[in-house]
Short mmCIF file of C-alpha atoms in Angstrom, two decimals:
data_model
loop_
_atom_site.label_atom_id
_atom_site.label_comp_id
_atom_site.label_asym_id
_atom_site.label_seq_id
_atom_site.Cartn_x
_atom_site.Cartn_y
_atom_site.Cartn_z
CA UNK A 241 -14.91 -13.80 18.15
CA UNK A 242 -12.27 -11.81 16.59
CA UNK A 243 -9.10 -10.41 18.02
CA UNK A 244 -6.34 -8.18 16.37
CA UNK A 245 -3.63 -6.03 17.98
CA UNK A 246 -2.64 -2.18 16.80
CA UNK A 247 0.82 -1.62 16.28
CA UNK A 248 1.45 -0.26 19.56
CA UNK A 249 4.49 -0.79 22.37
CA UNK A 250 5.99 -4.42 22.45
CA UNK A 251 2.76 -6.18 22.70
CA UNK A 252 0.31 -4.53 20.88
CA UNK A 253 -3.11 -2.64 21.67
CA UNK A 254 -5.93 -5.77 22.04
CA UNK A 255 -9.39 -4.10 20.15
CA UNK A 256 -12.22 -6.49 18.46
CA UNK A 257 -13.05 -6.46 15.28
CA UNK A 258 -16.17 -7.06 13.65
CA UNK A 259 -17.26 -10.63 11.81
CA UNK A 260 -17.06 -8.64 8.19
CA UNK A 261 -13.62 -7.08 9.36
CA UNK A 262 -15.06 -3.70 8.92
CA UNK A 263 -15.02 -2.29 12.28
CA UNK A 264 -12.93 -2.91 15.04
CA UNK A 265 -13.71 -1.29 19.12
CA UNK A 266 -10.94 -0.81 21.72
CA UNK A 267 -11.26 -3.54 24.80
CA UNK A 268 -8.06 -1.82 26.47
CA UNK A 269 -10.56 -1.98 29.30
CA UNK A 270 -11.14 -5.47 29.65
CA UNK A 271 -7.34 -6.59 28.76
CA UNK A 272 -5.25 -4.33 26.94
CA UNK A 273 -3.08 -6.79 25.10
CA UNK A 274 -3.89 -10.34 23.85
CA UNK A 275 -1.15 -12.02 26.40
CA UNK A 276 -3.04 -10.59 28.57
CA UNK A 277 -6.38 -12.13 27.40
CA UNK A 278 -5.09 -14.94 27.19
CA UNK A 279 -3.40 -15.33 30.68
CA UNK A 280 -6.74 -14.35 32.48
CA UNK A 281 -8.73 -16.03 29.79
CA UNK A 282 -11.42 -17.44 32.27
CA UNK A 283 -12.09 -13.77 33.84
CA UNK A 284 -12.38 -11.84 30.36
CA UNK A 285 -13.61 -13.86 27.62
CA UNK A 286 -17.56 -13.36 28.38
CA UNK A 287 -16.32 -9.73 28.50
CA UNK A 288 -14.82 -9.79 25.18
CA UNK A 289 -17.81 -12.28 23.56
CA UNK A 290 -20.33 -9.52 24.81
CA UNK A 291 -17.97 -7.08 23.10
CA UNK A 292 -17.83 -8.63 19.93
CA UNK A 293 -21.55 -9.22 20.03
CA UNK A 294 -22.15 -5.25 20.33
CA UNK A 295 -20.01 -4.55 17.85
CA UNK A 296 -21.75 -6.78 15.41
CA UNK A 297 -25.13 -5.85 16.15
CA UNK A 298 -24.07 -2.30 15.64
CA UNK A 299 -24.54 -1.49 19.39
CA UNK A 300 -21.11 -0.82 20.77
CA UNK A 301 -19.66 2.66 21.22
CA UNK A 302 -16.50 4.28 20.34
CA UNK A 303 -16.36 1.71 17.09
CA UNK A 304 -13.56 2.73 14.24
CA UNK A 305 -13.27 1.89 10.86
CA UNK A 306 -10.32 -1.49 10.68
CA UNK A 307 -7.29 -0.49 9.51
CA UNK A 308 -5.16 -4.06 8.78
CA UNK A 309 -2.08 -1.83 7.80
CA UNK A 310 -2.02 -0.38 11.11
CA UNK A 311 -2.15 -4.19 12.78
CA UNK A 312 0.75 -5.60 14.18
CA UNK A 313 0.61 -9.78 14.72
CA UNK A 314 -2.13 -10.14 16.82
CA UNK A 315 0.54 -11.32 19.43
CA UNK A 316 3.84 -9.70 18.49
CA UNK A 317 6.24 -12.01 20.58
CA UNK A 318 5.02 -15.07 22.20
CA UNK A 319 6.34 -17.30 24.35
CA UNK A 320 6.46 -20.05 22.38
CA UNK A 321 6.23 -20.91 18.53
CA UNK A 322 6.75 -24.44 17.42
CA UNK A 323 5.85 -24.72 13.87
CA UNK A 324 5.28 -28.60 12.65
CA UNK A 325 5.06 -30.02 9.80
CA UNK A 326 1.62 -31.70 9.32
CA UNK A 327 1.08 -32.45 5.60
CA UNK A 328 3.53 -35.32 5.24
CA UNK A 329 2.61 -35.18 1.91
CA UNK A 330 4.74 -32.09 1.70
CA UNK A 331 7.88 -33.43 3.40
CA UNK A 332 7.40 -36.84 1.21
CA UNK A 333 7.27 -34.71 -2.42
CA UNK A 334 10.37 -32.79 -0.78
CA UNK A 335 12.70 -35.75 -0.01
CA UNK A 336 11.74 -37.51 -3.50
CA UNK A 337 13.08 -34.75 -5.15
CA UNK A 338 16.54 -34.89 -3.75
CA UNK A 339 16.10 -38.51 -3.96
CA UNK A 340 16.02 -39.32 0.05
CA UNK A 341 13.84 -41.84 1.24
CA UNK A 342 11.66 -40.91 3.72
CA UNK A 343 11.67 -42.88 7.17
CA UNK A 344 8.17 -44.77 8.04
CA UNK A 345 8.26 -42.76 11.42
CA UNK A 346 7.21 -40.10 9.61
CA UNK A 347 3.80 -40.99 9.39
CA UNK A 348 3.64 -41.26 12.88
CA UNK A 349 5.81 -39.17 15.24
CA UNK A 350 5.67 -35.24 14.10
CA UNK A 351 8.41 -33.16 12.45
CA UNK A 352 8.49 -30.28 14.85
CA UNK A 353 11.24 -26.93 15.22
CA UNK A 354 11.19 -24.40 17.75
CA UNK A 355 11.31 -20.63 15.79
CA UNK A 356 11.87 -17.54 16.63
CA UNK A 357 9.37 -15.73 19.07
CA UNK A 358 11.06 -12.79 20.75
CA UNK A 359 9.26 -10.54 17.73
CA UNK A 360 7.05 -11.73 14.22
CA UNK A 361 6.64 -9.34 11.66
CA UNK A 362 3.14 -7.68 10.86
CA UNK A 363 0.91 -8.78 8.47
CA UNK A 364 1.86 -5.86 6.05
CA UNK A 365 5.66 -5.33 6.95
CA UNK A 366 8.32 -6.14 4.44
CA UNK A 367 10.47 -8.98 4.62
CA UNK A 368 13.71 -7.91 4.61
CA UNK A 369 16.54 -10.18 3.89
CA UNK A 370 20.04 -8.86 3.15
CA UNK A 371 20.91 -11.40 0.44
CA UNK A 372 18.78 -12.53 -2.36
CA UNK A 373 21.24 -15.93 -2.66
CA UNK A 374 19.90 -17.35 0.48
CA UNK A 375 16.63 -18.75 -1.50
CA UNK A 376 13.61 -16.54 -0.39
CA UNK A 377 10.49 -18.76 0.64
CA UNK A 378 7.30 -17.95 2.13
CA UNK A 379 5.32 -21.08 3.55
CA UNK A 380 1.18 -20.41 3.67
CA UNK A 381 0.50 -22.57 7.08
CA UNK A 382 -2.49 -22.44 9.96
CA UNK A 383 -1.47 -21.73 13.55
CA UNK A 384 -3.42 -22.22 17.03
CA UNK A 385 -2.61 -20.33 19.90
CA UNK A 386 -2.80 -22.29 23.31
CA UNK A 387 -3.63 -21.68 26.91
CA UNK A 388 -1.73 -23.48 29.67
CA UNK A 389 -1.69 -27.25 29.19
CA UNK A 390 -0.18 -29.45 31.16
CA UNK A 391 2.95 -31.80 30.02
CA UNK A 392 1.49 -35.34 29.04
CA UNK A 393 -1.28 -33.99 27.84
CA UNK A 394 -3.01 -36.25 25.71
CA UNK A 395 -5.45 -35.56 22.29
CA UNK A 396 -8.17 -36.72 24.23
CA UNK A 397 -7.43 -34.24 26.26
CA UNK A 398 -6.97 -31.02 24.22
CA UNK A 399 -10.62 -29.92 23.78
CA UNK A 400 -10.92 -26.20 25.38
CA UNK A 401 -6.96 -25.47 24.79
CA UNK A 402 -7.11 -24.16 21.83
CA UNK A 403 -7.95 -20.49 21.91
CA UNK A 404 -7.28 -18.76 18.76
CA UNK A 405 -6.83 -19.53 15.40
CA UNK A 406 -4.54 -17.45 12.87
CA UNK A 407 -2.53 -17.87 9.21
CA UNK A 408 0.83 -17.81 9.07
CA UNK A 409 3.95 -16.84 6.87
CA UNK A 410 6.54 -18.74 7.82
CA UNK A 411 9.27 -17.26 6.05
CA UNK A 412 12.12 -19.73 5.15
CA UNK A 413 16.35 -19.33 3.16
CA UNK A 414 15.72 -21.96 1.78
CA UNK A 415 19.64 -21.91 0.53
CA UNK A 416 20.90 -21.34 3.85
CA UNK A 417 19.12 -24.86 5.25
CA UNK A 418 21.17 -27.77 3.91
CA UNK A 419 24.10 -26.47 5.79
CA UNK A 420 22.14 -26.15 9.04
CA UNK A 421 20.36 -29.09 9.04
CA UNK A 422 23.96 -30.94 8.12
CA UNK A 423 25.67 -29.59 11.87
CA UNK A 424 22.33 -31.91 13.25
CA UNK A 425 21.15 -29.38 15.38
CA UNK A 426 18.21 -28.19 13.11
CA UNK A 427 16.83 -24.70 11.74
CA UNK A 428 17.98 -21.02 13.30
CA UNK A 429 19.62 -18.64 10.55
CA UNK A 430 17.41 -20.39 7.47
CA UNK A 431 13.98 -19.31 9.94
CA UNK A 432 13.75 -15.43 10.45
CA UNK A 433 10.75 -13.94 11.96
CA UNK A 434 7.21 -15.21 10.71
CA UNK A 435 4.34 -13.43 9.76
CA UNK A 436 1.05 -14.34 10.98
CA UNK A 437 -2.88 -12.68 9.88
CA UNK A 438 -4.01 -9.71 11.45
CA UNK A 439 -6.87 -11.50 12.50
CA UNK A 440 -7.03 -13.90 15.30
CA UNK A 441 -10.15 -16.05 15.61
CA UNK A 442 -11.78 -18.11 18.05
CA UNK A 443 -13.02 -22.04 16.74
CA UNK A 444 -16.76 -21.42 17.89
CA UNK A 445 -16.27 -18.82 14.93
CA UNK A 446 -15.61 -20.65 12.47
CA UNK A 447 -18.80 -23.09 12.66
CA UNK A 448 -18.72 -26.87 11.01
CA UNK A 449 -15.63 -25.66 8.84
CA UNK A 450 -13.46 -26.24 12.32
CA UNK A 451 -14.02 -29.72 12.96
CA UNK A 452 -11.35 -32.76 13.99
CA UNK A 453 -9.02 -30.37 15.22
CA UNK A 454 -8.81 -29.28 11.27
CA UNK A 455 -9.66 -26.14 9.39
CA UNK A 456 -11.51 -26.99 6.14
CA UNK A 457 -11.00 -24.40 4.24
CA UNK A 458 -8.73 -23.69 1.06
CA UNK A 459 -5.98 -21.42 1.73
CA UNK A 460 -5.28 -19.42 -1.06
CA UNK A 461 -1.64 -17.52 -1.62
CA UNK A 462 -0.96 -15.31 -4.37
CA UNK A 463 2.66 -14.09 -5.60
CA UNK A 464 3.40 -10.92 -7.47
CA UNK A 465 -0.58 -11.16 -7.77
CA UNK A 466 -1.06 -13.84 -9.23
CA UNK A 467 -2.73 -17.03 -7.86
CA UNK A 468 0.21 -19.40 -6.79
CA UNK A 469 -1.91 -22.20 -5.14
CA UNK A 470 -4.99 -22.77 -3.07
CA UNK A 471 -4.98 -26.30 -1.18
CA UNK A 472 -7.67 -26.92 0.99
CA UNK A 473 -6.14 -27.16 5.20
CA UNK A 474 -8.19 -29.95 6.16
CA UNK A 475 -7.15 -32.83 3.47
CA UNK A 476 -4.15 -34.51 3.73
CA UNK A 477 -3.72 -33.27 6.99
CA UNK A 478 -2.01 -35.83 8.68
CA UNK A 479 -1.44 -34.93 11.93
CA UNK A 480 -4.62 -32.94 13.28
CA UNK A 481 -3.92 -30.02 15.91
CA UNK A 482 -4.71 -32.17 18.95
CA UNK A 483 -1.82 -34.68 17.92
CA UNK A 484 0.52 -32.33 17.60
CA UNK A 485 -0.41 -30.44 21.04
CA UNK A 486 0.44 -33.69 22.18
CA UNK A 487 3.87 -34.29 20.35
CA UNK A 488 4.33 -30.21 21.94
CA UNK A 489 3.39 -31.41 25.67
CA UNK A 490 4.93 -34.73 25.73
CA UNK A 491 8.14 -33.59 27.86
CA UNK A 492 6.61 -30.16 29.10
CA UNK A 493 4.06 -28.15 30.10
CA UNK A 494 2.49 -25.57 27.34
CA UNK A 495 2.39 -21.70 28.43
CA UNK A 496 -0.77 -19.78 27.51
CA UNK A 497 -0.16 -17.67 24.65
CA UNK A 498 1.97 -20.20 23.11
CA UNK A 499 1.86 -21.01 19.39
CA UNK A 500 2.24 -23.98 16.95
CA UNK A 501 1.83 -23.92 13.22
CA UNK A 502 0.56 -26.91 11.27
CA UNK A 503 3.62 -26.24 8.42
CA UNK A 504 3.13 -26.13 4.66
CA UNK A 505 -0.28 -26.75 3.60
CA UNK A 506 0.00 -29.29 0.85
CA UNK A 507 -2.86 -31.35 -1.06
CA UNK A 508 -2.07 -34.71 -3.01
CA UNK A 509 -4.14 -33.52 -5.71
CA UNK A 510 -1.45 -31.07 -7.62
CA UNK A 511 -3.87 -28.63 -8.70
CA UNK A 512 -4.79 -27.46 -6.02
CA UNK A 513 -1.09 -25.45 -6.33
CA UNK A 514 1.21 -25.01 -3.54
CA UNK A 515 1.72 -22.65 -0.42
CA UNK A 516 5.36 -22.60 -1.02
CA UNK A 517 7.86 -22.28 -3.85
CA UNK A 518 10.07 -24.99 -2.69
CA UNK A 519 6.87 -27.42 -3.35
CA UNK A 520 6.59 -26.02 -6.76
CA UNK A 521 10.71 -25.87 -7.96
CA UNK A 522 10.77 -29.36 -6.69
CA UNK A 523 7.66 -30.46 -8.76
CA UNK A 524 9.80 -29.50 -11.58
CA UNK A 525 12.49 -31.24 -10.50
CA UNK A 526 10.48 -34.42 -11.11
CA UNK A 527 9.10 -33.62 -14.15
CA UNK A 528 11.69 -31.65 -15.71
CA UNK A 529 14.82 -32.80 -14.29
CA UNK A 530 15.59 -28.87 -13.06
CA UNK A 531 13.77 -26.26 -10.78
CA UNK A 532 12.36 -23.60 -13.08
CA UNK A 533 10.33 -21.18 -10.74
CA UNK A 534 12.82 -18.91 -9.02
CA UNK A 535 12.60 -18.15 -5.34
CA UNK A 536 11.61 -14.72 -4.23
CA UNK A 537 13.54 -11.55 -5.77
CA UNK A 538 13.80 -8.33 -4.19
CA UNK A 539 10.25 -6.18 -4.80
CA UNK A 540 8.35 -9.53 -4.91
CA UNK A 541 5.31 -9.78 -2.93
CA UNK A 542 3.24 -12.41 -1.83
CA UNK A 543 -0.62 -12.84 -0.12
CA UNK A 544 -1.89 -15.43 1.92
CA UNK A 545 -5.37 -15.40 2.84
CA UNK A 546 -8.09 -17.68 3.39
CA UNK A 547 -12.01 -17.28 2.87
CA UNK A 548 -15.27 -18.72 4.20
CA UNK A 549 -17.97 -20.93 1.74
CA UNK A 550 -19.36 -16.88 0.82
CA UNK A 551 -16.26 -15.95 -0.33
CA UNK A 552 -15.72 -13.32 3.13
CA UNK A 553 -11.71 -13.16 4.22
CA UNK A 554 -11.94 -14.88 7.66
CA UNK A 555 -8.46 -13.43 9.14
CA UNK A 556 -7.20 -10.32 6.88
CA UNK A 557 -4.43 -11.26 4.66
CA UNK A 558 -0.64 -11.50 5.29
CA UNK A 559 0.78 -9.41 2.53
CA UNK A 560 4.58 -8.78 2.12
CA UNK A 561 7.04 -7.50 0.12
CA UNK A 562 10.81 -8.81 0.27
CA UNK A 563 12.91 -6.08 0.66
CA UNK A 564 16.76 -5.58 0.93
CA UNK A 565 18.07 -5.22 4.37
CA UNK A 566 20.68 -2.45 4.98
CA UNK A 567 22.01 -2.65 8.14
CA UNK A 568 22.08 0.54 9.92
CA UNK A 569 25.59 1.27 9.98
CA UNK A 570 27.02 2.17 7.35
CA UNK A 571 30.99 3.15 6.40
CA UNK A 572 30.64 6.38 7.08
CA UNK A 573 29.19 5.86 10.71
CA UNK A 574 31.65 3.38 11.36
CA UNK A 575 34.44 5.63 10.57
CA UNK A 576 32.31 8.46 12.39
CA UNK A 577 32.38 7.07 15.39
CA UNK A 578 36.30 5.20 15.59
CA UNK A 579 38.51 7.74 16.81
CA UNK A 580 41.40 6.42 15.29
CA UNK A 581 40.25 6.78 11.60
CA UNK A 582 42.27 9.04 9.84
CA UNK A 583 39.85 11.97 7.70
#
């Protein structure tokens, strides 16, 4: 099954969309937003399934052409998003390059930080940042969406929690993270709001390419439209979703409609490309002694989509632009509205 949300209120309109991502059908009458889905999952997920079979069997009425621009994330604030950071291989290549040693527990006990949930961008919405000096990153990643679990939950355990499957952009300042991570208390300013596929997609969906709580499938990211990297999710995963549900749960409980993000998908093999520029500038490092890909300029945009063995986009793409951020008072309002300024 397929879920998106329309850009509508705080927490979006829930419709279905067809397996081609042609056309989409309203199912405000079985839960009209995906929080709510997902809280009553049990009572409205035949509903939805039967749904979703209509609609791809060309039966269902009231059908309308799908409109990705018009999506916002298929849940636009969430409880809960803990993004991880799976591909070890990726934090490994990063320490090297600033020539940290990485701890053995690395290997076996999750990097994990809590991000910002209160509101993610839409697939299509620009990413504005108000200085281009704070090192512009986008970060291709997977993401699961939960129902309740309870705390202690173990891997052996997870099978049936995991609802939804989506992409992600987590967007990262890359120049603004040294500082934070020096005060010990980890990310907050160098994470602004993530972007995550229009698409959401249950695992019975995705066949024998969701298997071992991985997604085996290449996820391929393009900037300024041209191909940046394409590294296939399920190798060198090294923590699968299941083990980091239980890293999540180990101290709480989960909430349903909560999120966690696998981090920067990153193969060994360095063809495959990267799903960040960070990867890439410190690639150089290594081989050139100095970072020459710059991070992301004002009017650069970047794609992140993924795409099944026939070559068929599975979620919609995330497609940004960075943009600069103005805030919305300016001088003149400022000025407008202190009674003491002097014309």
């Amino acid at each position: 099954m397929k879920l998106a949300s329309l850009n509508h209120g705080r927490d979006g309109q829930l419709i279905v969309v067809s397996r081609d991502l042609k056309m989409a059908v309203h199912a405000h009458d079985i839960a009209p937003t995906l929080q709510f889905a997902l809280d009553n999952w049990h009572e409205v997920e035949a509903d939805l399934q039967h749904l979703y079979r209509n609609l791809n069997d060309g039966i269902a009425q009231h059908t309308f052409p799908f409109n990705l621009a018009l999506c916002s994330s298929p849940l636009p604030r969430a409880y809960q998003w803990a993004d991880g950071s799976a591909y070890v291989n990726h934090v490994e290549l990063v320490r090297k390059a600033r020539g940290a040693d990485m701890p053995e527990s690395f290997w076996t006990d999750p990097l994990m930080y809590q991000g910002m949930s209160d509101g993610f961008l839409a697939p299509t919405e620009d990413i504005k940042v108000a200085d281009e000096q704070w090192g512009i990153d986008f970060e291709g990643e997977i993401a699961i969406v939960t129902d309740d679990i309870a705390m202690g939950t173990r891997t052996e355990e997870v099978h049936g929690h995991i609802k939804l499957l989506m992409l992600v952009n987590d967007v990262s300042l890359r120049n603004l993270i040294p500082a934070e991570l020096a005060k010990g208390f980890g990310f907050f300013q160098s994470k602004p709001s993530s972007a995550f596929s229009p698409v959401a997609v249950t695992p019975d969906e995705l066949g024998n390419s969701w298997h071992d709580y991985k997604l085996h499938h290449r996820l391929t990211v393009h900037l300024n439209g041209e191909l940046f990297g394409q590294p296939h999710a399920g190798t060198d995963m090294t923590f699968n979703f299941a083990e980091l549900i239980q890293h999540v749960a180990k101290s709480r409980a989960i909430c349903a409609g909560s999120i966690i993000g696998s981090g920067t998908v990153s193969n060994k093999d360095r063809s495959s490309g990267s799903c960040c520029l960070a990867e890439r500038r410190m690639l150089e490092i290594l081989e050139y002694g100095h970072a020459e890909t710059p991070f992301m300029k004002f009017g650069d945009t970047v794609k992140i989509e993924m795409f099944d063995d026939s070559g068929h986009s599975i979620f919609g793409a995330i497609e940004q632009t960075v943009v600069r951020y103005k805030h919305h008072y300016h001088d003149e309002d400022l000025n407008h509205h202190n009674p003491h300024h002097q014309q």
